[in-house]
Amino acid sequence: MNNLIDIKSMTLDELTDFIVDNKFPKFRAKQVYGWLNKNISSFEEMSNISSDLRNFLKTSCYISVASIAKKLVSSYDNTVKYLFEFNDGECVESVVMSYKHGYSICISTQVGCKMGCTFCATGKSGFSRSLTPSEMLNQIETAQNDLNVRISNIVLMGMGEPLDNFDNVVKFLKLVSSDNGLNIGMRHITLSTCGLVPQIYDLANLHLGITLSVSLHAPNDQIRKKTMPIARKYSIEELLKACRDYFKITGRRVTFEYSMISGVNDSDANAKELANRLKGMGCHVNLIPVNTVEDTGYIKSNIKRQQRFIEILAEKNIAATVRRTLGSDINASCGQLRRNHAKEGGN
Ligand code: SAH
Ligand code: SF4
């Protein structure tokens, strides 16, 4: 944004230093921070801030926003899907789901994705840019304000690969869990990755206390390479070692995502091989019948296949559940809404 500073990506400490360094009184920092947390879009709205400071902020900073470009509400289960538009016109998707224990939001971390998984609508639409910390925060704030609810859980499972935007994601995690901000605890946050091994170690060493979820989607490299290009860079052995080490370093077990694709990764032999690989990890496997994305030719595994897969894993003491598909009438799988919006002539 024309060399302007992204003020909403600053922590309160950073903002305080910035304000003091520019010869404004220190107490103003908390006031400005308070306004930024109110989801405002211009410095004019900061009514109790001196015009000197407002003018200074206007010439040196910008306030990032996520405005609602589209909103779909599922008639089945009240799942809400948003297409948010940022200051530069780029769009991402977020989904708000309501559970017995509260509201959960699935947010995006990038506009598009570089990883190119063959079953994924986001992967198919290419990569535009990574999101700033404030843009991740704004997805939650705008959704909360729009729905008038408090969101208690966050999953980083929307568009993009969070570990390919490592520094901004870590900064976002610090901002969102801060008691000066939305104050959502790290234990209520899950990050999903397609398996960038070095960054899994970097994340472990930060001891943040979040849950790590790894998208495995195959029991071996041969099948994984067919659907996930990242498998050509890191073998399943290396990836699972990183997951074991993540547990050793952080004390938190990794969960696995496994999209079941008919005839690709859902045979009895695939289940047995997966069980052997995961033996002794005490992990949980989330099975997701693959959502059909146009042009992929993939079909979801039928219910009988899903049940048999679970049985085989259970025989080997691996806990697995089929993830409830929420918002199935509103394209709730990531990347589909933006893809359709782009086809209609939007971003
Ligand atoms: N890039 C990260 C997080 C975003 S994708 C990752 O890949 O983990 C979030 C989850 O949705 C991943 O487990 C991904 O594999 C899964 N996913 C993507 N497209 C899907 C589809 N068409 N059907 C089912 N799951 C899908
Ligand atoms: Fe990217 Fe995740 Fe989609 Fe793969 S599944 S293309 S890593 S968003």
Short mmCIF file of C-alpha atoms and ligand atoms in Angstrom, two decimals:
data_model
loop_
_atom_site.label_atom_id
_atom_site.label_comp_id
_atom_site.label_asym_id
_atom_site.label_seq_id
_atom_site.Cartn_x
_atom_site.Cartn_y
_atom_site.Cartn_z
CA MET A 1 0.00 0.00 0.00
CA ASN A 2 2.31 2.80 -1.27
CA ASN A 3 4.84 2.30 1.51
CA LEU A 4 2.23 3.03 4.18
CA ILE A 5 2.52 0.99 7.39
CA ASP A 6 -0.06 -1.72 8.04
CA ILE A 7 -1.05 -0.38 11.47
CA LYS A 8 -3.37 -3.29 12.33
CA SER A 9 -0.51 -5.76 12.02
CA MET A 10 1.33 -4.08 14.90
CA THR A 11 1.25 -5.39 18.46
CA LEU A 12 0.36 -2.89 21.19
CA ASP A 13 4.06 -2.71 22.15
CA GLU A 14 5.08 -1.97 18.57
CA LEU A 15 2.37 0.66 18.22
CA THR A 16 3.44 2.27 21.50
CA ASP A 17 7.07 2.50 20.33
CA PHE A 18 5.91 3.93 17.00
CA ILE A 19 3.77 6.61 18.64
CA VAL A 20 6.41 7.57 21.23
CA ASP A 21 9.23 7.60 18.62
CA ASN A 22 7.15 10.10 16.65
CA LYS A 23 6.79 12.39 19.68
CA PHE A 24 3.17 11.72 20.54
CA PRO A 25 2.10 10.90 24.12
CA LYS A 26 2.38 7.26 25.14
CA PHE A 27 -1.22 6.96 26.43
CA ARG A 28 -2.50 7.53 22.89
CA ALA A 29 -1.23 4.10 21.84
CA LYS A 30 -3.84 2.23 23.88
CA GLN A 31 -6.60 4.51 22.59
CA VAL A 32 -5.58 4.01 18.97
CA TYR A 33 -5.25 0.25 19.53
CA GLY A 34 -8.74 0.20 21.05
CA TRP A 35 -10.17 1.83 17.93
CA LEU A 36 -8.36 -0.57 15.62
CA ASN A 37 -9.97 -3.47 17.50
CA LYS A 38 -13.39 -1.99 16.79
CA ASN A 39 -13.13 -2.91 13.11
CA ILE A 40 -13.07 0.71 11.88
CA SER A 41 -11.99 1.57 8.35
CA SER A 42 -10.69 5.16 8.64
CA PHE A 43 -8.67 7.27 11.05
CA GLU A 44 -11.50 9.88 11.05
CA GLU A 45 -13.54 7.53 13.19
CA MET A 46 -11.04 7.83 16.07
CA SER A 47 -13.05 10.61 17.69
CA ASN A 48 -11.08 10.97 20.94
CA ILE A 49 -7.68 11.17 19.20
CA SER A 50 -6.11 14.59 18.56
CA SER A 51 -6.30 15.78 14.97
CA ASP A 52 -2.47 16.08 14.92
CA LEU A 53 -2.07 12.40 15.64
CA ARG A 54 -4.90 11.43 13.30
CA ASN A 55 -3.26 13.40 10.48
CA PHE A 56 0.11 11.86 11.23
CA LEU A 57 -1.38 8.35 11.17
CA LYS A 58 -3.22 9.09 7.94
CA THR A 59 -0.01 10.06 6.16
CA SER A 60 2.10 7.21 7.53
CA CYS A 61 -0.25 4.23 7.94
CA TYR A 62 -3.27 2.48 6.46
CA ILE A 63 -6.06 0.48 8.09
CA SER A 64 -6.55 -2.86 6.41
CA VAL A 65 -10.12 -4.09 6.04
CA ALA A 66 -11.94 -7.23 4.99
CA SER A 67 -15.26 -6.18 3.51
CA ILE A 68 -17.99 -8.65 2.68
CA ALA A 69 -18.09 -9.19 -1.10
CA LYS A 70 -20.43 -12.18 -0.86
CA LYS A 71 -22.16 -14.06 1.93
CA LEU A 72 -23.88 -17.42 1.70
CA VAL A 73 -25.85 -19.01 4.54
CA SER A 74 -26.47 -22.73 4.44
CA SER A 75 -30.12 -23.64 4.78
CA TYR A 76 -29.12 -26.99 6.32
CA ASP A 77 -27.01 -26.02 9.29
CA ASN A 78 -26.49 -22.22 9.42
CA THR A 79 -22.89 -22.49 8.24
CA VAL A 80 -21.94 -19.10 6.80
CA LYS A 81 -19.46 -18.67 4.01
CA TYR A 82 -17.93 -15.28 3.27
CA LEU A 83 -15.98 -13.95 0.36
CA PHE A 84 -13.94 -11.11 1.85
CA GLU A 85 -12.37 -8.35 -0.20
CA PHE A 86 -9.18 -6.59 0.96
CA ASN A 87 -7.95 -3.03 0.33
CA ASP A 88 -6.32 -4.03 -2.97
CA GLY A 89 -9.39 -5.87 -4.28
CA GLU A 90 -8.04 -9.40 -3.69
CA CYS A 91 -10.57 -11.84 -2.25
CA VAL A 92 -10.43 -14.85 0.07
CA GLU A 93 -12.95 -17.16 1.67
CA SER A 94 -13.79 -17.84 5.31
CA VAL A 95 -16.40 -20.16 6.79
CA VAL A 96 -18.12 -19.79 10.16
CA MET A 97 -19.52 -22.96 11.67
CA SER A 98 -21.61 -23.26 14.80
CA TYR A 99 -21.05 -26.22 17.10
CA LYS A 100 -22.46 -27.15 20.50
CA HIS A 101 -19.38 -25.65 22.15
CA GLY A 102 -19.50 -22.36 20.23
CA TYR A 103 -18.53 -20.73 16.98
CA SER A 104 -15.55 -21.75 14.92
CA ILE A 105 -14.07 -19.96 11.92
CA CYS A 106 -11.99 -21.35 9.10
CA ILE A 107 -9.78 -18.58 7.75
CA SER A 108 -7.51 -18.17 4.73
CA THR A 109 -3.81 -17.38 4.95
CA GLN A 110 -3.01 -16.65 1.28
CA VAL A 111 -4.81 -15.51 -1.86
CA GLY A 112 -4.53 -18.77 -3.76
CA CYS A 113 -1.82 -21.34 -3.06
CA LYS A 114 1.49 -22.42 -4.63
CA MET A 115 1.21 -26.06 -3.60
CA GLY A 116 -1.01 -27.25 -6.47
CA CYS A 117 -2.78 -30.22 -4.87
CA THR A 118 -4.82 -31.76 -7.66
CA PHE A 119 -8.11 -32.16 -5.70
CA CYS A 120 -8.16 -28.60 -4.34
CA ALA A 121 -10.04 -25.66 -5.89
CA THR A 122 -7.55 -23.21 -4.33
CA GLY A 123 -4.59 -25.12 -5.71
CA LYS A 124 -6.17 -25.02 -9.14
CA SER A 125 -6.63 -21.26 -9.20
CA GLY A 126 -2.92 -20.45 -8.75
CA PHE A 127 -1.21 -18.06 -6.34
CA SER A 128 -1.60 -14.31 -6.02
CA ARG A 129 -0.08 -13.23 -2.69
CA SER A 130 0.26 -13.99 1.01
CA LEU A 131 -1.99 -12.32 3.56
CA THR A 132 -0.73 -9.89 6.18
CA PRO A 133 -1.40 -10.60 9.88
CA SER A 134 -4.14 -7.94 9.94
CA GLU A 135 -5.90 -9.48 6.94
CA MET A 136 -6.15 -12.78 8.82
CA LEU A 137 -7.41 -10.94 11.90
CA ASN A 138 -9.96 -8.97 9.87
CA GLN A 139 -11.65 -12.12 8.59
CA ILE A 140 -12.53 -12.96 12.20
CA GLU A 141 -13.46 -9.44 13.26
CA THR A 142 -15.73 -8.78 10.28
CA ALA A 143 -17.47 -12.15 10.68
CA GLN A 144 -17.98 -11.58 14.41
CA ASN A 145 -19.45 -8.13 13.83
CA ASP A 146 -21.65 -9.27 11.00
CA LEU A 147 -23.07 -12.24 12.91
CA ASN A 148 -22.99 -10.52 16.28
CA VAL A 149 -21.41 -13.55 17.96
CA ARG A 150 -18.12 -14.29 19.69
CA ILE A 151 -15.96 -16.77 17.82
CA SER A 152 -14.06 -19.09 20.14
CA ASN A 153 -12.15 -21.42 17.79
CA ILE A 154 -10.00 -20.79 14.74
CA VAL A 155 -8.80 -23.21 12.11
CA LEU A 156 -6.23 -22.13 9.52
CA MET A 157 -7.70 -24.39 6.84
CA GLY A 158 -9.04 -21.94 4.30
CA MET A 159 -7.24 -20.87 1.16
CA GLY A 160 -3.46 -21.07 1.17
CA GLU A 161 -0.64 -22.92 2.89
CA PRO A 162 -0.08 -21.32 6.32
CA LEU A 163 3.51 -22.53 6.65
CA ASP A 164 4.35 -20.93 3.29
CA ASN A 165 3.46 -17.60 4.96
CA PHE A 166 5.27 -18.45 8.18
CA ASP A 167 6.22 -15.07 9.69
CA ASN A 168 2.85 -13.42 9.03
CA VAL A 169 0.97 -16.42 10.39
CA VAL A 170 3.04 -16.47 13.58
CA LYS A 171 2.52 -12.74 14.03
CA PHE A 172 -1.23 -13.23 13.50
CA LEU A 173 -1.27 -16.00 16.13
CA LYS A 174 0.38 -13.65 18.60
CA LEU A 175 -2.06 -10.83 17.83
CA VAL A 176 -5.22 -12.92 17.96
CA SER A 177 -4.28 -14.59 21.25
CA SER A 178 -3.24 -11.34 22.94
CA ASP A 179 -5.44 -10.14 25.79
CA ASN A 180 -5.31 -6.69 24.19
CA GLY A 181 -6.87 -8.18 21.07
CA LEU A 182 -9.46 -10.89 20.36
CA ASN A 183 -7.94 -13.00 23.14
CA ILE A 184 -8.56 -16.38 21.53
CA GLY A 185 -6.23 -18.84 23.27
CA MET A 186 -3.66 -20.88 21.34
CA ARG A 187 -5.37 -24.07 22.54
CA HIS A 188 -8.40 -23.06 20.49
CA ILE A 189 -6.40 -22.70 17.29
CA THR A 190 -5.57 -25.40 14.71
CA LEU A 191 -3.14 -24.93 11.83
CA SER A 192 -3.36 -27.27 8.86
CA THR A 193 -0.40 -27.87 6.56
CA CYS A 194 0.25 -29.98 3.50
CA GLY A 195 3.59 -30.86 5.13
CA LEU A 196 6.42 -28.33 4.81
CA VAL A 197 8.91 -30.25 6.93
CA PRO A 198 11.45 -27.54 7.91
CA GLN A 199 8.65 -25.16 8.91
CA ILE A 200 7.03 -27.87 11.07
CA TYR A 201 10.26 -27.87 13.11
CA ASP A 202 10.33 -24.06 13.19
CA LEU A 203 6.76 -24.04 14.47
CA ALA A 204 7.46 -26.72 17.09
CA ASN A 205 10.39 -24.74 18.42
CA LEU A 206 8.13 -21.73 19.05
CA HIS A 207 6.08 -23.78 21.58
CA LEU A 208 2.90 -21.87 20.79
CA GLY A 209 0.49 -24.53 22.06
CA ILE A 210 -1.64 -24.67 18.90
CA THR A 211 -2.83 -27.94 17.35
CA LEU A 212 -1.05 -29.01 14.19
CA SER A 213 -3.02 -30.87 11.58
CA VAL A 214 -1.21 -32.49 8.67
CA SER A 215 -2.87 -33.19 5.33
CA LEU A 216 -1.63 -36.68 4.53
CA HIS A 217 -4.21 -37.95 2.02
CA ALA A 218 -2.18 -41.05 1.12
CA PRO A 219 -0.46 -43.99 2.82
CA ASN A 220 2.69 -43.86 0.67
CA ASP A 221 4.79 -41.57 -1.53
CA GLN A 222 3.62 -43.14 -4.76
CA ILE A 223 -0.03 -42.19 -4.22
CA ARG A 224 0.81 -38.95 -2.43
CA LYS A 225 2.89 -37.74 -5.37
CA LYS A 226 -0.10 -38.17 -7.66
CA THR A 227 -2.25 -35.68 -5.76
CA MET A 228 0.20 -33.54 -3.78
CA PRO A 229 3.26 -32.08 -5.55
CA ILE A 230 4.84 -31.32 -2.13
CA ALA A 231 5.37 -35.10 -1.76
CA ARG A 232 8.12 -34.81 -4.39
CA LYS A 233 10.04 -32.54 -2.05
CA TYR A 234 9.52 -34.29 1.30
CA SER A 235 8.97 -38.04 1.65
CA ILE A 236 6.17 -39.38 3.84
CA GLU A 237 8.91 -40.84 6.12
CA GLU A 238 10.46 -37.41 6.67
CA LEU A 239 7.04 -35.87 7.20
CA LEU A 240 5.93 -38.43 9.78
CA LYS A 241 9.27 -38.11 11.59
CA ALA A 242 8.65 -34.35 11.79
CA CYS A 243 5.19 -35.08 13.24
CA ARG A 244 6.65 -37.41 15.87
CA ASP A 245 9.26 -34.79 16.69
CA TYR A 246 6.55 -32.11 16.89
CA PHE A 247 4.93 -34.17 19.65
CA LYS A 248 8.28 -34.71 21.41
CA ILE A 249 9.08 -30.99 21.32
CA THR A 250 5.63 -29.57 22.15
CA GLY A 251 3.79 -32.38 23.95
CA ARG A 252 0.92 -31.94 21.51
CA ARG A 253 -0.15 -34.74 19.20
CA VAL A 254 -0.56 -34.05 15.51
CA THR A 255 -3.87 -34.87 13.81
CA PHE A 256 -4.07 -36.05 10.22
CA GLU A 257 -6.44 -35.11 7.42
CA TYR A 258 -7.21 -37.77 4.85
CA SER A 259 -9.47 -36.88 1.91
CA MET A 260 -10.99 -40.10 0.63
CA ILE A 261 -11.00 -40.27 -3.15
CA SER A 262 -12.73 -43.22 -4.77
CA GLY A 263 -10.26 -45.62 -6.36
CA VAL A 264 -7.25 -43.43 -5.55
CA ASN A 265 -6.50 -43.81 -1.83
CA ASP A 266 -9.45 -45.64 -0.25
CA SER A 267 -8.80 -49.40 -0.64
CA ASP A 268 -8.46 -51.88 2.25
CA ALA A 269 -4.77 -52.15 1.41
CA ASN A 270 -4.44 -48.35 1.62
CA ALA A 271 -6.07 -48.38 5.08
CA LYS A 272 -3.74 -51.15 6.30
CA GLU A 273 -0.66 -49.36 5.02
CA LEU A 274 -1.81 -46.11 6.63
CA ALA A 275 -2.42 -47.88 9.94
CA ASN A 276 1.09 -49.35 9.89
CA ARG A 277 2.63 -45.98 9.14
CA LEU A 278 0.81 -44.26 11.99
CA LYS A 279 1.27 -47.07 14.53
CA GLY A 280 2.18 -45.87 17.99
CA MET A 281 1.61 -42.19 17.25
CA GLY A 282 -1.61 -41.98 19.31
CA CYS A 283 -2.92 -39.67 16.66
CA HIS A 284 -6.39 -38.97 15.32
CA VAL A 285 -7.29 -39.23 11.65
CA ASN A 286 -10.01 -37.02 10.15
CA LEU A 287 -11.43 -38.65 7.07
CA ILE A 288 -13.00 -36.23 4.61
CA PRO A 289 -14.93 -37.60 1.65
CA VAL A 290 -13.35 -35.50 -1.10
CA ASN A 291 -15.48 -32.57 -2.22
CA THR A 292 -15.97 -32.72 -5.94
CA VAL A 293 -14.19 -29.85 -7.65
CA GLU A 294 -14.89 -29.19 -11.30
CA ASP A 295 -12.39 -30.67 -13.81
CA THR A 296 -10.67 -32.96 -11.31
CA GLY A 297 -12.55 -36.15 -12.16
CA TYR A 298 -12.33 -37.21 -8.51
CA ILE A 299 -15.31 -38.86 -6.85
CA LYS A 300 -15.83 -39.18 -3.10
CA SER A 301 -15.64 -42.62 -1.51
CA ASN A 302 -19.03 -44.10 -0.70
CA ILE A 303 -20.27 -44.59 2.86
CA LYS A 304 -19.48 -48.32 2.89
CA ARG A 305 -15.87 -47.58 1.91
CA GLN A 306 -15.61 -44.91 4.57
CA GLN A 307 -16.88 -47.30 7.24
CA ARG A 308 -14.57 -50.12 6.17
CA PHE A 309 -11.60 -47.73 6.21
CA ILE A 310 -12.43 -46.69 9.77
CA GLU A 311 -12.80 -50.33 10.85
CA ILE A 312 -9.39 -51.27 9.51
CA LEU A 313 -7.76 -48.31 11.25
CA ALA A 314 -9.63 -49.14 14.48
CA GLU A 315 -8.39 -52.75 14.38
CA LYS A 316 -4.88 -51.30 14.56
CA ASN A 317 -5.86 -48.85 17.33
CA ILE A 318 -5.89 -45.75 15.17
CA ALA A 319 -8.82 -43.49 15.98
CA ALA A 320 -10.54 -42.07 12.93
CA THR A 321 -13.76 -40.20 12.30
CA VAL A 322 -15.45 -38.96 9.17
CA ARG A 323 -15.67 -35.22 9.34
CA ARG A 324 -19.20 -33.89 9.31
CA THR A 325 -19.62 -31.97 6.08
CA LEU A 326 -21.05 -28.59 6.94
CA GLY A 327 -22.64 -26.21 4.48
CA SER A 328 -22.74 -28.73 1.67
CA ASP A 329 -25.22 -26.54 -0.21
CA ILE A 330 -22.93 -23.49 -0.25
CA ASN A 331 -19.68 -24.85 -1.70
CA ALA A 332 -18.14 -24.88 1.76
CA SER A 333 -14.94 -26.50 0.49
CA CYS A 334 -12.14 -23.97 0.31
CA GLY A 335 -11.50 -22.12 -2.90
CA GLN A 336 -14.74 -22.92 -4.67
CA LEU A 337 -16.58 -19.68 -3.98
CA ARG A 338 -13.69 -17.48 -5.10
CA ARG A 339 -13.23 -19.62 -8.18
CA ASN A 340 -16.88 -19.20 -9.13
CA HIS A 341 -16.77 -15.48 -8.31
CA ALA A 342 -13.76 -15.05 -10.61
CA LYS A 343 -15.60 -16.81 -13.41
CA GLU A 344 -18.49 -14.40 -12.95
CA GLY A 345 -16.08 -11.52 -13.54
CA GLY A 346 -15.02 -10.62 -9.96
CA ASN A 347 -11.52 -11.03 -8.51
N1 SAH B 1 -2.94 -25.73 2.80
C1 SAH B 1 -3.31 -26.35 4.02
C2 SAH B 1 -4.55 -25.77 4.64
C3 SAH B 1 -5.66 -25.39 3.73
S1 SAH B 1 -6.46 -26.73 2.89
C4 SAH B 1 -3.44 -27.84 3.84
O1 SAH B 1 -3.42 -28.30 2.72
O2 SAH B 1 -3.53 -28.52 4.85
C5 SAH B 1 -7.45 -27.40 4.23
C6 SAH B 1 -7.81 -28.86 4.07
O3 SAH B 1 -8.79 -29.04 3.03
C7 SAH B 1 -6.63 -29.74 3.71
O4 SAH B 1 -6.63 -30.91 4.49
C8 SAH B 1 -6.91 -30.03 2.26
O5 SAH B 1 -6.26 -31.17 1.82
C9 SAH B 1 -8.41 -30.15 2.25
N2 SAH B 1 -9.04 -30.08 0.94
C10 SAH B 1 -8.74 -29.26 -0.09
N3 SAH B 1 -9.56 -29.49 -1.14
C11 SAH B 1 -10.38 -30.47 -0.76
C12 SAH B 1 -11.45 -31.15 -1.41
N4 SAH B 1 -11.81 -30.88 -2.66
N5 SAH B 1 -12.10 -32.11 -0.70
C13 SAH B 1 -11.75 -32.40 0.56
N6 SAH B 1 -10.76 -31.79 1.22
C14 SAH B 1 -10.08 -30.84 0.58
FE1 SF4 B 2 -2.81 -25.44 -1.05
FE2 SF4 B 2 -3.87 -26.86 0.97
FE3 SF4 B 2 -5.14 -26.60 -1.40
FE4 SF4 B 2 -2.94 -28.09 -1.26
S1 SF4 B 2 -4.89 -28.47 -0.20
S2 SF4 B 2 -3.40 -26.59 -2.86
S3 SF4 B 2 -1.73 -26.96 0.22
S4 SF4 B 2 -4.70 -24.99 0.04
#
